[in-house]
Tab-separated table of C-alpha atoms in Angstrom:
chain	number	residue	atom	x	y	z
P	1	MET	CA	0.000	0.000	0.000
P	2	VAL	CA	1.202	3.487	-0.797
P	3	ARG	CA	2.077	5.490	2.290
P	4	SER	CA	-0.130	8.538	2.700
P	5	LEU	CA	1.740	11.825	2.293
P	6	ARG	CA	2.591	13.873	5.356
P	7	VAL	CA	1.341	17.436	5.103
P	8	VAL	CA	1.986	20.438	7.351
P	9	HIS	CA	-0.425	23.356	7.087
P	10	TYR	CA	0.488	27.008	7.813
P	11	LEU	CA	-2.205	29.412	9.045
P	12	ASN	CA	-2.383	32.870	10.609
P	13	GLN	CA	-3.845	33.574	14.045
P	14	PHE	CA	-7.323	34.143	12.644
P	15	PHE	CA	-7.703	30.965	10.600
P	16	GLY	CA	-5.638	29.129	13.219
P	17	GLN	CA	-8.418	29.908	15.706
P	18	ILE	CA	-6.258	31.832	18.154
P	19	GLY	CA	-8.003	35.156	17.732
P	20	GLY	CA	-8.533	38.243	15.647
P	21	GLU	CA	-6.482	41.386	15.183
P	22	ASP	CA	-5.759	41.561	18.925
P	23	GLN	CA	-3.818	38.305	18.572
P	24	ALA	CA	-1.879	39.300	15.424
P	25	GLY	CA	1.276	39.618	17.541
P	26	THR	CA	1.192	35.923	18.545
P	27	ALA	CA	4.448	34.024	18.028
P	28	CYS	CA	4.674	30.800	16.005
P	29	GLN	CA	3.165	27.711	17.563
P	30	VAL	CA	2.261	24.208	16.468
P	31	LYS	CA	-1.036	22.375	16.913
P	32	PRO	CA	-1.352	18.674	16.103
P	33	GLY	CA	-3.476	17.685	13.098
P	34	PRO	CA	-5.689	19.986	11.014
P	35	VAL	CA	-7.141	23.246	12.369
P	36	GLY	CA	-9.933	25.453	10.960
P	37	PRO	CA	-9.722	25.385	7.146
P	38	GLY	CA	-7.445	22.373	7.588
P	39	LEU	CA	-10.590	20.313	8.117
P	40	ALA	CA	-11.789	21.197	4.601
P	41	PHE	CA	-8.360	20.269	3.244
P	42	LYS	CA	-8.425	16.990	5.189
P	43	ALA	CA	-11.707	16.064	3.534
P	44	LEU	CA	-10.342	16.845	0.075
P	45	LEU	CA	-7.048	15.037	0.654
P	46	GLY	CA	-8.934	11.902	1.621
P	47	GLY	CA	-6.647	8.930	2.138
P	48	GLN	CA	-3.890	10.308	-0.085
P	49	ALA	CA	-2.413	12.670	2.429
P	50	GLU	CA	-2.689	13.500	6.096
P	51	ILE	CA	-2.299	16.894	7.776
P	52	VAL	CA	0.018	15.905	10.619
P	53	ALA	CA	0.451	19.361	12.139
P	54	THR	CA	-0.570	23.002	11.755
P	55	VAL	CA	1.935	25.819	12.270
P	56	ILE	CA	0.217	29.049	13.301
P	57	CYS	CA	1.682	32.518	13.586
P	58	GLY	CA	0.194	35.985	14.072
P	59	ASP	CA	0.359	38.108	10.895
P	60	ASN	CA	2.057	41.012	12.640
P	61	TYR	CA	4.559	38.798	14.427
P	62	MET	CA	5.489	37.266	11.071
P	63	GLY	CA	5.334	40.498	9.092
P	64	GLU	CA	7.513	42.522	11.428
P	65	ASN	CA	10.445	40.181	10.984
P	66	LEU	CA	9.519	38.259	7.892
P	67	GLU	CA	12.852	36.724	6.972
P	68	GLN	CA	13.828	35.491	10.418
P	69	THR	CA	10.358	34.403	11.521
P	70	SER	CA	9.645	32.530	8.284
P	71	LEU	CA	12.894	30.613	8.805
P	72	ALA	CA	11.817	29.808	12.376
P	73	ALA	CA	8.423	28.651	11.082
P	74	ALA	CA	10.186	26.483	8.503
P	75	GLU	CA	12.111	24.801	11.326
P	76	LEU	CA	8.842	24.017	13.103
P	77	VAL	CA	7.528	22.610	9.822
P	78	ALA	CA	10.670	20.512	9.379
P	79	GLN	CA	10.188	18.810	12.773
P	80	HIS	CA	7.158	17.023	11.331
P	81	GLN	CA	9.051	15.668	8.314
P	82	PRO	CA	6.390	16.599	5.759
P	83	ASP	CA	6.259	15.664	2.085
P	84	LEU	CA	4.256	18.797	1.351
P	85	LEU	CA	3.476	22.215	2.825
P	86	LEU	CA	0.118	23.913	2.406
P	87	ALA	CA	-0.184	27.567	3.451
P	88	GLY	CA	-3.327	29.642	3.742
P	89	PRO	CA	-5.125	30.347	1.429
P	90	ALA	CA	-4.548	34.051	2.020
P	91	PHE	CA	-7.106	35.360	-0.517
P	92	VAL	CA	-6.501	39.115	-0.922
P	93	SER	CA	-4.935	39.704	2.515
P	94	GLY	CA	-1.531	41.318	1.971
P	95	ARG	CA	0.024	40.565	5.362
P	96	TYR	CA	-1.184	36.968	5.385
P	97	GLY	CA	-0.111	36.593	1.747
P	98	MET	CA	3.405	37.777	2.575
P	99	ALA	CA	3.507	35.345	5.505
P	100	CYS	CA	2.322	32.400	3.385
P	101	GLY	CA	4.762	33.301	0.599
P	102	ALA	CA	7.723	33.695	2.937
P	103	VAL	CA	7.030	30.437	4.784
P	104	CYS	CA	6.594	28.583	1.467
P	105	GLN	CA	9.896	29.975	0.219
P	106	ALA	CA	11.755	29.137	3.437
P	107	VAL	CA	10.370	25.589	3.540
P	108	ALA	CA	11.085	24.973	-0.155
P	109	GLN	CA	14.673	26.122	0.344
P	110	GLN	CA	15.277	24.199	3.559
P	111	LEU	CA	13.425	20.971	2.826
P	112	GLY	CA	13.146	20.896	-0.955
P	113	ILE	CA	9.498	19.831	-0.809
P	114	PRO	CA	6.605	21.270	-2.833
P	115	THR	CA	4.947	24.237	-1.128
P	116	VAL	CA	1.498	25.375	-2.169
P	117	THR	CA	-0.507	28.398	-1.161
P	118	GLY	CA	-3.538	30.198	-2.592
P	119	MET	CA	-4.081	33.902	-3.228
P	120	SER	CA	-6.177	36.311	-5.225
P	121	GLU	CA	-4.259	37.762	-8.177
P	122	GLU	CA	-4.688	41.139	-6.494
P	123	ASN	CA	-2.686	40.066	-3.476
P	124	PRO	CA	0.639	41.986	-3.656
P	125	ALA	CA	2.434	38.896	-2.350
P	126	VAL	CA	1.709	37.082	-5.635
P	127	ASP	CA	4.306	39.072	-7.563
P	128	ILE	CA	6.829	38.799	-4.764
P	129	TYR	CA	6.557	35.056	-4.114
P	130	LYS	CA	5.223	33.465	-7.308
P	131	ALA	CA	8.735	32.467	-8.345
P	132	HIS	CA	9.367	30.762	-4.997
P	133	ALA	CA	6.090	28.970	-4.300
P	134	TYR	CA	3.237	27.404	-6.191
P	135	ILE	CA	0.398	29.877	-5.725
P	136	ALA	CA	-3.033	28.669	-6.816
P	137	PRO	CA	-5.373	31.450	-7.955
P	138	ALA	CA	-8.012	32.004	-5.270
P	139	GLY	CA	-10.939	34.324	-4.683
P	140	LYS	CA	-10.782	37.508	-2.682
P	141	SER	CA	-12.248	36.315	0.609
P	142	ALA	CA	-12.902	33.261	2.729
P	143	ALA	CA	-16.312	32.945	1.059
P	144	LYS	CA	-14.275	31.224	-1.676
P	145	MET	CA	-12.539	28.839	0.752
P	146	LYS	CA	-13.973	25.690	-0.798
P	147	ASP	CA	-12.836	26.587	-4.332
P	148	ALA	CA	-9.431	27.675	-3.087
P	149	ALA	CA	-8.951	24.483	-1.080
P	150	GLN	CA	-9.891	22.357	-4.090
P	151	ALA	CA	-7.470	24.218	-6.348
P	152	MET	CA	-4.650	23.986	-3.797
P	153	VAL	CA	-5.192	20.285	-3.117
P	154	LYS	CA	-5.284	19.400	-6.803
P	155	LEU	CA	-2.071	21.342	-7.402
P	156	ALA	CA	-0.368	19.938	-4.298
P	157	LEU	CA	-1.185	16.317	-5.098
P	158	ALA	CA	0.024	16.719	-8.692
P	159	LEU	CA	3.315	18.171	-7.446
P	160	ALA	CA	3.741	15.541	-4.735
P	161	GLN	CA	3.289	12.817	-7.342
P	162	GLY	CA	5.875	14.455	-9.580
P	163	GLN	CA	3.301	15.325	-12.226
P	164	GLU	CA	3.335	18.452	-14.324
P	165	PRO	CA	0.561	20.706	-12.934
P	166	GLU	CA	-1.870	22.113	-15.470
P	167	PRO	CA	-1.010	25.542	-16.885
P	168	GLY	CA	-3.206	28.112	-15.195
P	169	SER	CA	-3.487	26.054	-12.007
P	170	TYR	CA	-0.818	28.289	-10.441
P	171	PHE	CA	0.706	31.720	-11.105
P	172	ALA	CA	3.488	31.233	-13.669
P	173	GLN	CA	6.909	31.161	-12.026
P	174	GLY	CA	8.988	32.458	-14.920
P	175	LYS	CA	11.050	29.249	-15.097
P	176	ARG	CA	12.372	27.890	-18.378
P	177	ARG	CA	12.327	24.165	-19.022
P	178	LEU	CA	13.251	22.065	-22.026
P	179	VAL	CA	10.370	20.401	-23.817
P	180	VAL	CA	10.427	18.323	-26.992
P	181	ARG	CA	8.019	19.221	-29.791
P	182	GLU	CA	7.505	17.156	-32.909
P	183	ALA	CA	7.349	20.091	-35.314
P	184	SER	CA	10.332	22.436	-35.550
P	185	GLY	CA	10.110	26.092	-34.524
P	186	ALA	CA	9.982	27.144	-38.191
P	187	GLN	CA	7.075	24.799	-38.899
P	188	ARG	CA	5.162	25.949	-35.829
P	189	ALA	CA	5.753	29.623	-36.634
P	190	VAL	CA	4.466	29.164	-40.208
P	191	GLN	CA	1.508	27.232	-38.885
P	192	MET	CA	0.712	30.110	-36.515
P	193	LEU	CA	1.016	32.620	-39.348
P	194	VAL	CA	-1.340	30.603	-41.544
P	195	GLU	CA	-3.819	30.343	-38.717
P	196	LEU	CA	-3.582	34.088	-38.135
P	197	LEU	CA	-4.133	34.830	-41.860
P	198	GLN	CA	-7.188	32.618	-41.794
P	199	GLY	CA	-8.653	34.818	-39.087
P	200	GLY	CA	-7.771	32.497	-36.230
P	201	GLU	CA	-6.112	33.391	-32.940
P	202	PRO	CA	-3.149	31.069	-32.474
P	203	ALA	CA	-1.994	30.725	-28.874
P	204	THR	CA	1.425	32.210	-28.204
P	205	GLU	CA	4.196	29.874	-27.098
P	206	LEU	CA	5.982	32.689	-25.333
P	207	PRO	CA	3.708	34.942	-23.311
P	208	LEU	CA	5.372	38.288	-22.661
P	209	PRO	CA	6.250	38.985	-19.049
P	210	ASN	CA	3.598	40.872	-17.210
P	211	PHE	CA	5.359	44.056	-16.094
P	212	GLU	CA	4.065	45.636	-12.953
P	213	LYS	CA	2.361	48.984	-13.584
P	214	VAL	CA	3.041	51.652	-10.998
P	215	PRO	CA	0.860	54.759	-10.712
P	216	PRO	CA	2.822	57.942	-11.542
P	217	ALA	CA	4.251	59.741	-8.517
P	218	PRO	CA	2.766	63.169	-7.809
P	219	ALA	CA	4.697	66.055	-9.367
P	220	LEU	CA	7.170	68.019	-7.264
P	221	THR	CA	5.638	71.380	-6.457
P	222	ASN	CA	8.818	73.280	-5.709
P	223	LEU	CA	12.149	72.222	-7.176
P	224	ALA	CA	14.008	74.797	-5.114
P	225	GLU	CA	13.057	72.855	-1.970
P	226	ALA	CA	13.547	69.383	-3.425
P	227	VAL	CA	16.382	66.910	-2.970
P	228	ILE	CA	17.390	65.263	-6.244
P	229	VAL	CA	18.667	61.693	-6.220
P	230	LEU	CA	20.687	60.346	-9.158
P	231	GLY	CA	20.841	56.751	-10.321
P	232	THR	CA	21.559	54.594	-13.347
P	233	GLU	CA	21.437	51.088	-14.736
P	234	GLY	CA	24.480	51.930	-16.854
P	235	GLY	CA	26.962	50.018	-14.718
P	236	VAL	CA	28.781	53.094	-13.362
P	237	THR	CA	30.639	52.192	-10.160
P	238	PRO	CA	33.715	53.286	-8.236
P	239	VAL	CA	36.753	52.098	-10.225
P	240	ASP	CA	37.302	49.039	-8.019
P	241	ASN	CA	33.612	48.020	-8.275
P	242	PRO	CA	33.706	47.218	-4.539
P	243	ASP	CA	30.511	45.164	-4.490
P	244	ARG	CA	31.349	43.269	-7.667
P	245	ILE	CA	28.140	44.280	-9.426
P	246	GLU	CA	27.933	41.887	-12.361
P	247	MET	CA	28.119	43.431	-15.846
P	248	SER	CA	25.505	40.974	-17.044
P	249	MET	CA	22.575	39.339	-15.248
P	250	ALA	CA	23.200	41.505	-12.197
P	251	THR	CA	21.956	40.230	-8.867
P	252	LYS	CA	22.663	43.400	-6.896
P	253	TRP	CA	22.658	47.182	-6.901
P	254	GLY	CA	24.966	49.631	-5.153
P	255	ARG	CA	24.814	53.010	-3.482
P	256	TYR	CA	28.029	55.026	-3.662
P	257	SER	CA	29.109	58.320	-2.163
P	258	LEU	CA	29.333	61.556	-4.154
P	259	GLU	CA	30.288	63.556	-1.102
P	260	GLY	CA	32.410	66.577	-1.914
P	261	LEU	CA	32.365	65.891	-5.666
P	262	ALA	CA	31.357	68.433	-8.312
P	263	ALA	CA	31.556	65.983	-11.213
P	264	MET	CA	32.017	62.277	-11.974
P	265	ASP	CA	35.793	61.935	-12.149
P	266	PRO	CA	36.974	59.146	-14.517
P	267	GLU	CA	39.833	58.498	-12.085
P	268	ARG	CA	37.298	57.535	-9.432
P	269	PHE	CA	34.419	56.055	-11.413
P	270	THR	CA	34.227	53.579	-14.259
P	271	ALA	CA	31.520	51.744	-16.176
P	272	SER	CA	31.220	47.976	-16.485
P	273	HIS	CA	28.079	46.967	-18.301
P	274	GLY	CA	28.067	44.104	-20.790
P	275	GLY	CA	25.272	45.560	-22.905
P	276	TYR	CA	26.899	48.592	-24.530
P	277	ASP	CA	30.317	49.949	-25.499
P	278	ASN	CA	31.535	51.479	-22.236
P	279	THR	CA	34.263	53.670	-23.835
P	280	ALA	CA	32.381	56.987	-23.789
P	281	ALA	CA	31.064	56.354	-20.274
P	282	LYS	CA	34.546	55.498	-18.964
P	283	GLN	CA	36.058	58.624	-20.549
P	284	ASN	CA	33.468	60.819	-18.872
P	285	PRO	CA	31.023	59.103	-16.473
P	286	ASN	CA	28.970	62.354	-16.351
P	287	ARG	CA	27.592	61.121	-19.677
P	288	VAL	CA	25.715	58.463	-17.696
P	289	VAL	CA	25.432	60.027	-14.231
P	290	PRO	CA	25.078	63.798	-14.909
P	291	LEU	CA	26.621	64.943	-11.648
P	292	ASP	CA	28.490	67.921	-13.146
P	293	VAL	CA	25.452	69.816	-14.448
P	294	MET	CA	23.311	68.713	-11.512
P	295	CYS	CA	25.845	70.315	-9.144
P	296	ASP	CA	25.678	73.517	-11.223
P	297	LEU	CA	21.876	73.537	-10.960
P	298	ALA	CA	22.006	72.909	-7.213
P	299	GLY	CA	24.578	75.704	-6.835
P	300	GLU	CA	22.288	78.078	-8.722
P	301	GLY	CA	19.379	77.193	-6.445
P	302	VAL	CA	17.326	75.605	-9.250
P	303	VAL	CA	17.030	72.505	-7.070
P	304	GLY	CA	17.203	72.491	-3.291
P	305	SER	CA	20.043	70.033	-2.975
P	306	LEU	CA	21.578	66.917	-4.423
P	307	ALA	CA	21.790	63.609	-2.532
P	308	GLU	CA	25.412	62.864	-1.651
P	309	PHE	CA	25.283	59.394	-3.220
P	310	PHE	CA	23.943	57.684	-6.317
P	311	TYR	CA	22.341	54.326	-7.018
P	312	THR	CA	23.624	51.986	-9.674
P	313	THR	CA	23.400	48.554	-11.240
P	314	ALA	CA	23.997	47.049	-14.665
P	315	GLY	CA	20.728	46.463	-16.463
P	316	ASN	CA	21.872	43.865	-18.961
P	317	ALA	CA	19.887	40.618	-19.251
P	318	THR	CA	18.775	41.237	-15.681
P	319	THR	CA	15.841	39.045	-14.740
P	320	VAL	CA	12.534	40.835	-14.322
P	321	ASP	CA	12.362	39.477	-10.773
P	322	ASN	CA	15.743	40.941	-9.842
P	323	ALA	CA	15.043	44.243	-11.571
P	324	THR	CA	11.710	44.528	-9.772
P	325	ARG	CA	13.420	43.774	-6.479
P	326	PHE	CA	16.136	46.394	-7.149
P	327	GLY	CA	13.452	48.975	-7.843
P	328	ARG	CA	11.555	48.156	-4.701
P	329	GLU	CA	14.666	48.123	-2.508
P	330	ILE	CA	16.037	51.371	-3.937
P	331	ALA	CA	12.656	53.075	-3.510
P	332	GLN	CA	12.553	51.916	0.116
P	333	ASP	CA	16.102	53.119	0.665
P	334	ILE	CA	15.240	56.556	-0.725
P	335	ARG	CA	12.049	56.726	1.351
P	336	ALA	CA	13.982	55.870	4.502
P	337	ARG	CA	16.339	58.807	3.897
P	338	PHE	CA	14.072	61.512	2.518
P	339	GLN	CA	10.482	62.492	2.983
P	340	ASP	CA	8.160	63.811	0.298
P	341	LYS	CA	10.282	66.488	-1.325
P	342	VAL	CA	12.505	64.155	-3.290
P	343	GLY	CA	12.904	63.825	-7.038
P	344	VAL	CA	14.609	60.835	-8.632
P	345	VAL	CA	16.511	61.134	-11.922
P	346	PHE	CA	17.600	57.755	-13.248
P	347	THR	CA	19.340	57.124	-16.530
P	348	SER	CA	19.369	54.088	-18.761
P	349	THR	CA	21.890	53.102	-21.415
X	1	MET	CA	11.832	59.822	-13.871
X	2	LEU	CA	13.985	58.042	-16.445
X	3	ILE	CA	16.310	59.468	-19.079
X	4	CYS	CA	16.892	56.847	-21.774
X	5	THR	CA	17.280	56.368	-25.497
X	6	LEU	CA	15.092	53.299	-25.945
X	7	THR	CA	11.906	55.014	-24.847
X	8	SER	CA	9.688	52.204	-26.146
X	9	ILE	CA	11.363	49.763	-23.742
X	10	ALA	CA	10.939	52.244	-20.909
X	11	GLN	CA	7.244	52.397	-21.757
X	12	SER	CA	6.815	48.649	-21.972
X	13	VAL	CA	8.397	48.066	-18.561
X	14	GLY	CA	6.270	50.766	-16.973
X	15	ALA	CA	8.361	53.936	-16.521
X	16	ASN	CA	6.024	56.893	-16.072
X	17	ARG	CA	8.059	60.042	-16.732
X	18	ILE	CA	10.411	59.447	-19.661
X	19	VAL	CA	12.865	61.882	-21.267
X	20	PRO	CA	14.569	60.752	-24.507
X	21	ALA	CA	18.373	60.636	-24.198
X	22	LEU	CA	21.219	61.384	-26.603
X	23	GLY	CA	22.465	57.855	-27.247
X	24	ILE	CA	22.574	54.356	-25.790
X	25	PRO	CA	26.267	54.354	-24.728
X	26	HIS	CA	26.135	57.989	-23.588
X	27	PRO	CA	22.592	58.971	-22.600
X	28	LEU	CA	23.726	62.395	-21.356
X	29	GLY	CA	26.627	63.065	-23.644
X	30	ASP	CA	27.814	63.279	-27.205
X	31	PRO	CA	31.515	62.536	-27.740
X	32	SER	CA	31.386	64.207	-31.175
X	33	LEU	CA	30.817	67.635	-29.585
X	34	SER	CA	33.330	69.914	-27.886
X	35	ALA	CA	33.440	69.515	-24.109
X	36	GLY	CA	31.653	72.845	-23.649
X	37	ASP	CA	28.859	72.108	-26.111
X	38	GLU	CA	28.438	68.620	-24.725
X	39	ARG	CA	28.039	69.945	-21.211
X	40	LYS	CA	25.502	72.513	-22.426
X	41	LYS	CA	23.468	69.742	-24.036
X	42	ARG	CA	23.657	67.663	-20.866
X	43	ARG	CA	22.391	70.608	-18.856
X	44	GLN	CA	19.423	71.098	-21.206
X	45	LEU	CA	18.504	67.435	-20.883
X	46	VAL	CA	18.727	67.515	-17.090
X	47	GLN	CA	16.563	70.639	-17.036
X	48	LYS	CA	14.008	68.774	-19.121
X	49	ALA	CA	14.192	65.919	-16.607
X	50	LEU	CA	13.522	68.364	-13.771
X	51	GLN	CA	10.611	69.812	-15.719
X	52	ALA	CA	9.218	66.272	-16.043
X	53	LEU	CA	9.421	65.867	-12.267
X	54	THR	CA	7.351	69.000	-11.734
X	55	THR	CA	4.694	68.120	-14.326
X	56	PRO	CA	1.575	66.368	-13.013
X	57	ILE	CA	0.753	63.311	-15.142
X	58	SER	CA	-1.938	60.662	-14.987
X	59	GLU	CA	-0.384	58.212	-17.422
X	60	GLN	CA	2.995	57.285	-18.942
X	61	THR	CA	4.414	60.361	-20.641
X	62	ILE	CA	7.385	60.989	-22.933
X	63	PHE	CA	8.597	64.554	-22.520
């Protein structure tokens, strides 16, 4: 007889039946067997899998120290030697979604087992964690618990059995895999063209990435009071590139001092970016980071002041996930240093 | 705001305030000009960037 799979379920304080918002600061704890929505999952899993334990943590406790607490939760999960982790579903709840995503990611990394959660496409955690967890599309609220549980269980069992889950049964993870097709690319392309000419709508084999749209920031009302921050993806760094920012497929960004400088000095700054000829930028890095004229404008009072550092990375074959992360981290870094009166001038090669 | 030459890419990835630049390897420069003229051109472009920052917009805009 096939052994039934061991499943651990992750829930927040509310679904874990500890309490409401007043209990959101509750630390991680473990209850044996299924709890709350776990009972619906138990029914759907039938004899194929058993929820052996439920790890519960308050959303604020998790959210305030996401990285560390999700690792701690993953250790609690590991103690029960599961074959599979289910988390949530979190529906449209941002905090709970972040918690489910972070715990899924930590467990997948530590234990190498499939991790499945469920969220509404509007949950901001989807974009952040879809590459690190299988996230089944779910409704916006717990009224859709039954549908979400069914979708998660179907996905989880397929993964646990090593099957390829159906496209659309989870948010695409942006991973590339080799597949073998009978017809060559040329034949398939011509076939698509013919279908198109006949008025059909051939399905694309390569959906374009779905870039996140951000609402425009409000305009600055008074430049003379504003701080201007410079940045680039043109690979300009101090000459020794102290953080070893990669010239292609960068995994990091840097923030470097401009203190006391009136221009980008080629003796101090260089450019290493694998996507364009760096000669002109190396000769005069102001061509990529316009510090010289920005200092003039600050001196003339056109702008209030200039930040004494700039942000940089090399935007060459950078993954969309990394680029999105850079943007988010840099924006947070700027926000932590300046309040509203800040203008950001970034350049791209 | 973003100063770049490939404005269509900037649009497709979601930049909101976009100012067209002078060239891919030197967005704010032109090695064929004298140093003085080049710097003047750079200043004009940066002023346009500052103007973009002070312009209210409701959708992606190329200045």
